[in-house]
N, CA, C and O atoms as a DFTB+ gen file, in Angstrom:
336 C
 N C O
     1  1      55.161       5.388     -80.711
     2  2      54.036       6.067     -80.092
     3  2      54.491       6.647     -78.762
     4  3      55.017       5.949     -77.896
     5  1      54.276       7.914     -78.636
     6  2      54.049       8.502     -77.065
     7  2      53.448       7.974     -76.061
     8  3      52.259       8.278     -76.160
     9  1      53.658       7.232     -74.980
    10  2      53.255       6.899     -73.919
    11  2      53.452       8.446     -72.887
    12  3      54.504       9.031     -72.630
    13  1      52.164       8.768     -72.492
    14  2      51.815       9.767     -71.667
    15  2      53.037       9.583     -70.216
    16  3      53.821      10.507     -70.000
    17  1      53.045       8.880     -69.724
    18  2      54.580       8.401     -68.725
    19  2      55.615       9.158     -69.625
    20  3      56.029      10.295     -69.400
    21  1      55.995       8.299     -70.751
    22  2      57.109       9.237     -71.460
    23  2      57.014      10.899     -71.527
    24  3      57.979      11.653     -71.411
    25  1      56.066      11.170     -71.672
    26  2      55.568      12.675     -71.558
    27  2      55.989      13.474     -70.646
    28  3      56.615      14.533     -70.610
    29  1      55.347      12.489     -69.643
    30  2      55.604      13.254     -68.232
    31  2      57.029      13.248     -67.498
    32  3      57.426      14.095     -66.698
    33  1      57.666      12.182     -67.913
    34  2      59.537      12.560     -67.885
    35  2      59.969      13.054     -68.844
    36  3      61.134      13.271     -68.509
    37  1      59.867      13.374     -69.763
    38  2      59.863      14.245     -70.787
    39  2      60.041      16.133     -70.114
    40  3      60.970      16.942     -70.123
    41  1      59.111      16.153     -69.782
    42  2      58.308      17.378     -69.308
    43  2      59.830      17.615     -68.100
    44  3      60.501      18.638     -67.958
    45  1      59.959      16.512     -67.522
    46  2      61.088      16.998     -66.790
    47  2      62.205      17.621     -66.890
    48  3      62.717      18.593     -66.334
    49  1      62.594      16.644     -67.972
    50  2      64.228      16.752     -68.838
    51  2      64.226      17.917     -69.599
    52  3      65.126      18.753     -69.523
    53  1      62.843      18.052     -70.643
    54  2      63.118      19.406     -71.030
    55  2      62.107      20.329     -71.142
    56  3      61.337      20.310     -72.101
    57  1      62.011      21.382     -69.985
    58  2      61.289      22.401     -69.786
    59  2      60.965      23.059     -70.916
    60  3      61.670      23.684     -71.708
    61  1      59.347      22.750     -70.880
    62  2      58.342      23.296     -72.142
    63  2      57.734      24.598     -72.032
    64  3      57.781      25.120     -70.918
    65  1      57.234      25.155     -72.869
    66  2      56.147      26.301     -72.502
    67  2      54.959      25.834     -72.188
    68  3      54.692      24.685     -72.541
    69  1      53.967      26.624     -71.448
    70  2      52.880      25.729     -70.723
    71  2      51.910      25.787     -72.432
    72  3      51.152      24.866     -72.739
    73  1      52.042      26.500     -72.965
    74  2      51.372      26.562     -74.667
    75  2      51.588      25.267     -75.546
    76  3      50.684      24.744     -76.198
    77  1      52.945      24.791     -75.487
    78  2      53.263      23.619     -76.164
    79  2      52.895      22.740     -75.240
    80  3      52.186      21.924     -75.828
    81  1      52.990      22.434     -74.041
    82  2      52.461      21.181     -73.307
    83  2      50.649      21.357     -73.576
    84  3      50.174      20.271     -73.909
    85  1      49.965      22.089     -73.523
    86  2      48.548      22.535     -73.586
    87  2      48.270      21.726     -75.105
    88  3      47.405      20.874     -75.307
    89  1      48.948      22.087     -75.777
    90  2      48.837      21.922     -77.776
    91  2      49.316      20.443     -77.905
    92  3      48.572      19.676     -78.516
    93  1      50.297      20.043     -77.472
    94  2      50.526      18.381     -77.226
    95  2      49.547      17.334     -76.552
    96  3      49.382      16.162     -76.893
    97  1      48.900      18.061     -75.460
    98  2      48.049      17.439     -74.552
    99  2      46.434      17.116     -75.362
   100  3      45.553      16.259     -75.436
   101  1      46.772      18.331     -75.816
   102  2      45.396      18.218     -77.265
   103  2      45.499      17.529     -77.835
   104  3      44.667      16.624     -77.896
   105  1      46.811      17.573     -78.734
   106  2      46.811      16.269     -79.738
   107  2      46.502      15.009     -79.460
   108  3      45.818      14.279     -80.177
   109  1      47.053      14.689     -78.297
   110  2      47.269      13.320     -77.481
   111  2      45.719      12.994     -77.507
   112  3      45.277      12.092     -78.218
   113  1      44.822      13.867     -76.596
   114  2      43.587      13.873     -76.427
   115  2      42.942      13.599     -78.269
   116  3      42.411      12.535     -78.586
   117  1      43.094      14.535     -79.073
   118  2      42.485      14.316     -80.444
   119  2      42.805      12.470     -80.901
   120  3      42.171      11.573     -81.456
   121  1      43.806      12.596     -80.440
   122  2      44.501      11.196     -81.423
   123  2      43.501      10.062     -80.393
   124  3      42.663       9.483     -81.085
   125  1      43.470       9.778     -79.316
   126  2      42.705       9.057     -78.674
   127  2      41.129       9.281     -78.870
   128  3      40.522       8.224     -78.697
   129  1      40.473      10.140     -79.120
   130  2      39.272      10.000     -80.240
   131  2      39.004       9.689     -81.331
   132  3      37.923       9.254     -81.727
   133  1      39.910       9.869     -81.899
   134  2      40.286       9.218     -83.134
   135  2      39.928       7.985     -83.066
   136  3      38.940       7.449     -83.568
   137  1      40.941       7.442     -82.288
   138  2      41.259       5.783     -82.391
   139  2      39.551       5.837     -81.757
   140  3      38.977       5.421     -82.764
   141  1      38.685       6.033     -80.961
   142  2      37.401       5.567     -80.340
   143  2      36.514       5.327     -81.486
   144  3      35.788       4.383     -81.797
   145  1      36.836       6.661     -82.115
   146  2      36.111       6.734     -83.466
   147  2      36.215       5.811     -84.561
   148  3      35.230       5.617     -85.274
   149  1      37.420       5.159     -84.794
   150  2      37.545       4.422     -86.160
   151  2      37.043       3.160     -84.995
   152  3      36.247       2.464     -85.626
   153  1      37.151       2.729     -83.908
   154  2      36.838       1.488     -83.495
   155  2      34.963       1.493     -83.679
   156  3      34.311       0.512     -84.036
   157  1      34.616       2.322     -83.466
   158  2      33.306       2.842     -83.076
   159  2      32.951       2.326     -84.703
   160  3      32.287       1.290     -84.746
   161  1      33.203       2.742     -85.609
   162  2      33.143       2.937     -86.861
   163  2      33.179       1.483     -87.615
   164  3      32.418       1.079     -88.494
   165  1      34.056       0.962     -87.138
   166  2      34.644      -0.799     -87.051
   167  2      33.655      -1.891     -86.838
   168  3      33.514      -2.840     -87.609
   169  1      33.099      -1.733     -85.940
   170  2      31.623      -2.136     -85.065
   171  2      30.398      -1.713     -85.501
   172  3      29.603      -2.610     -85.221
   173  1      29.740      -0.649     -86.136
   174  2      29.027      -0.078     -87.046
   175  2      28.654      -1.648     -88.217
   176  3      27.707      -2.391     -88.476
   177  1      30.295      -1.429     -88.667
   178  2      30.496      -2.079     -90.617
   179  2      30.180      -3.517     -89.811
   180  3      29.038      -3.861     -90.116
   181  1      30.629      -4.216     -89.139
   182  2      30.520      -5.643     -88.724
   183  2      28.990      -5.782     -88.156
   184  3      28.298      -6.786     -88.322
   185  1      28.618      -4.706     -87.520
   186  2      27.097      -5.439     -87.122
   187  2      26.389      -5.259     -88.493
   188  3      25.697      -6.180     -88.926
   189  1      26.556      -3.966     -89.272
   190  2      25.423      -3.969     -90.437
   191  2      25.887      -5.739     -91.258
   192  3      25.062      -6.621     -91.495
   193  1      26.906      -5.793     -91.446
   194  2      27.076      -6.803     -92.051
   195  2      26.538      -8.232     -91.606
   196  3      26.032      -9.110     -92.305
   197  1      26.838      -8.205     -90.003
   198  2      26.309      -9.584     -89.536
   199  2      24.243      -9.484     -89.713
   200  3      23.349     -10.311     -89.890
   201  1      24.314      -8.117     -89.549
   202  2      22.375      -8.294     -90.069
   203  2      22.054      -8.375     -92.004
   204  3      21.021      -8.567     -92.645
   205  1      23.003      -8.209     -92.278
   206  2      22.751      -8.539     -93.930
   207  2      22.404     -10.349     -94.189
   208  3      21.606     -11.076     -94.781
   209  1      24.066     -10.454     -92.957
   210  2      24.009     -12.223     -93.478
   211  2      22.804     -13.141     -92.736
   212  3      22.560     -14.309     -93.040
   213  1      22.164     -12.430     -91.787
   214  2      21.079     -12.902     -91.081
   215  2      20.049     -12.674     -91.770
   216  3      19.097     -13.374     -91.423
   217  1      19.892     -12.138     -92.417
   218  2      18.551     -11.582     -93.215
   219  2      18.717     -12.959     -94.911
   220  3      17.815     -13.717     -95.266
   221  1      19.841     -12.857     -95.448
   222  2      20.031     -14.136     -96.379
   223  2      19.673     -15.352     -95.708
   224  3      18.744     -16.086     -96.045
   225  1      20.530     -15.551     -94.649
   226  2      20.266     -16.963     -94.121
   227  2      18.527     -17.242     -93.384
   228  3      17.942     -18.229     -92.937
   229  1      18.315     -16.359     -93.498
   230  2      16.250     -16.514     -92.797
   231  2      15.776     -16.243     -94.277
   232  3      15.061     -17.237     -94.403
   233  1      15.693     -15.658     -95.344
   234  2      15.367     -16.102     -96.573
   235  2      15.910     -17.534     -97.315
   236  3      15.075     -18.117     -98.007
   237  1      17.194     -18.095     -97.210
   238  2      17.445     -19.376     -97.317
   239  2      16.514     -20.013     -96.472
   240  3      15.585     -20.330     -97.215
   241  1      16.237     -20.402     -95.226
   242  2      15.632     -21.132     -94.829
   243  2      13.803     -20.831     -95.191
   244  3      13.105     -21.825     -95.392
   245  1      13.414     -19.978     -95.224
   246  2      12.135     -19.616     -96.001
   247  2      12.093     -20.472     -97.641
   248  3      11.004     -20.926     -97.990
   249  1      12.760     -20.568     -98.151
   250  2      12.955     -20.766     -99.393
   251  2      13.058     -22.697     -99.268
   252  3      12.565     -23.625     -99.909
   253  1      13.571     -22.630     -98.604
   254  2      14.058     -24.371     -98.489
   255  2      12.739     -25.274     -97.900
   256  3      12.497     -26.462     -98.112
   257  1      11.896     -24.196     -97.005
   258  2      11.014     -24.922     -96.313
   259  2       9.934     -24.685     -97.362
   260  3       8.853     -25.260     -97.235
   261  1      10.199     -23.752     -98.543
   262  2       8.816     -24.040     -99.201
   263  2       9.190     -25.164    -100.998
   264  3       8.519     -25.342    -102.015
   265  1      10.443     -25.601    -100.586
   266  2      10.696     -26.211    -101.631
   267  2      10.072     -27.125    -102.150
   268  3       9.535     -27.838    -101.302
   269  1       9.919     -27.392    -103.052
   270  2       8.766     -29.162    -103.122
   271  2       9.774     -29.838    -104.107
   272  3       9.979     -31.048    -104.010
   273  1      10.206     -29.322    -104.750
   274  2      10.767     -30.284    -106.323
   275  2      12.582     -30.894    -105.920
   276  3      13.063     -30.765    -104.794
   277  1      13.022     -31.267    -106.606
   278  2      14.162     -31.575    -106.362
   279  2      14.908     -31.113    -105.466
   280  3      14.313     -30.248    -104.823
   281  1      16.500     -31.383    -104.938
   282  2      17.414     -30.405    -104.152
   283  2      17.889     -30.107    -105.162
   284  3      17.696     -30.715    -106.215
   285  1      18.898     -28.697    -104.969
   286  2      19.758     -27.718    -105.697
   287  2      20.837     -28.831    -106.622
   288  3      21.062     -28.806    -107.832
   289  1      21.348     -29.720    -105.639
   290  2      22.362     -30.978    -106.117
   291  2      21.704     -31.613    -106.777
   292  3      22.275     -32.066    -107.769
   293  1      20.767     -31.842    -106.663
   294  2      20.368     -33.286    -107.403
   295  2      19.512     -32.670    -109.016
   296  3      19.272     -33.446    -109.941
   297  1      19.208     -31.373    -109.052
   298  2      18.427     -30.946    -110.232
   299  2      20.071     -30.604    -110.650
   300  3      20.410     -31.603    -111.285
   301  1      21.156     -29.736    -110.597
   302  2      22.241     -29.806    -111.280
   303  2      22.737     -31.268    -111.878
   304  3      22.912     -31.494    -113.075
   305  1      22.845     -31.804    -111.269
   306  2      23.293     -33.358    -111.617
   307  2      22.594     -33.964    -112.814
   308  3      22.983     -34.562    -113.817
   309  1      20.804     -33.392    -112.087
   310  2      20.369     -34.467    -113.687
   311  2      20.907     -33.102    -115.142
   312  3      20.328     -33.327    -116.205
   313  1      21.467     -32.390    -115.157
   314  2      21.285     -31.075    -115.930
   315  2      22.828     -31.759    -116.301
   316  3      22.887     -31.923    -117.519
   317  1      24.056     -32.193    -115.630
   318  2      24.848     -32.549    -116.162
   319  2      24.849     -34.094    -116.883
   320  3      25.769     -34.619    -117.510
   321  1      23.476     -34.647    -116.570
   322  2      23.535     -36.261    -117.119
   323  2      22.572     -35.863    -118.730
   324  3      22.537     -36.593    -119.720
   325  1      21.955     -34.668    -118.589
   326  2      21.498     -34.518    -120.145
   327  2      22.136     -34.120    -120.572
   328  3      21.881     -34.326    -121.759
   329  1      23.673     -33.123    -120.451
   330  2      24.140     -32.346    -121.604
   331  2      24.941     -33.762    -122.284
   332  3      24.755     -34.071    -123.462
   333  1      25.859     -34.569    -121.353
   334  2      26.419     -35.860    -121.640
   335  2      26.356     -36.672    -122.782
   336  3      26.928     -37.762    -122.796
């Protein structure tokens, strides 16, 4: 990767046209939106996701508090002592 420092001794050693330093300086600039963008983008996917798993886990607990009959374990269990 280009470190902008490298650039700028760069720029020393070998005399550019001010067109190619202008068109490099762009890129540099594009490529660092970029990266804002896919982070930006990154953070998007993880919060929708952390509100998906919040939305299951407050229906689990809705569900549990209106349970009346057996637990999940203990109705499997008797289900494996009848097939037996």
């Amino acid at each position: 990767m280009i470190c902008y420092n490298n650039f700028a001794k760069l720029k020393e050693v070998f005399p550019m046209s001010k067109t190619f330093e202008h068109r490099l300086s762009d890129l540099i600039h594009e490529i660092k939106e970029i990266k804002k963008e896919i982070i930006l983008d990154k953070l998007v996917r993880v919060d929708g996701a952390k509100g998906k798993i919040n939305k299951w886990k407050t229906l689990g607990d809705k569900i549990s508090s209106n349970w009346d009959g057996l637990s999940a374990v203990d109705e499997i269990a008797q289900q494996r002592e009848k097939t037996e």
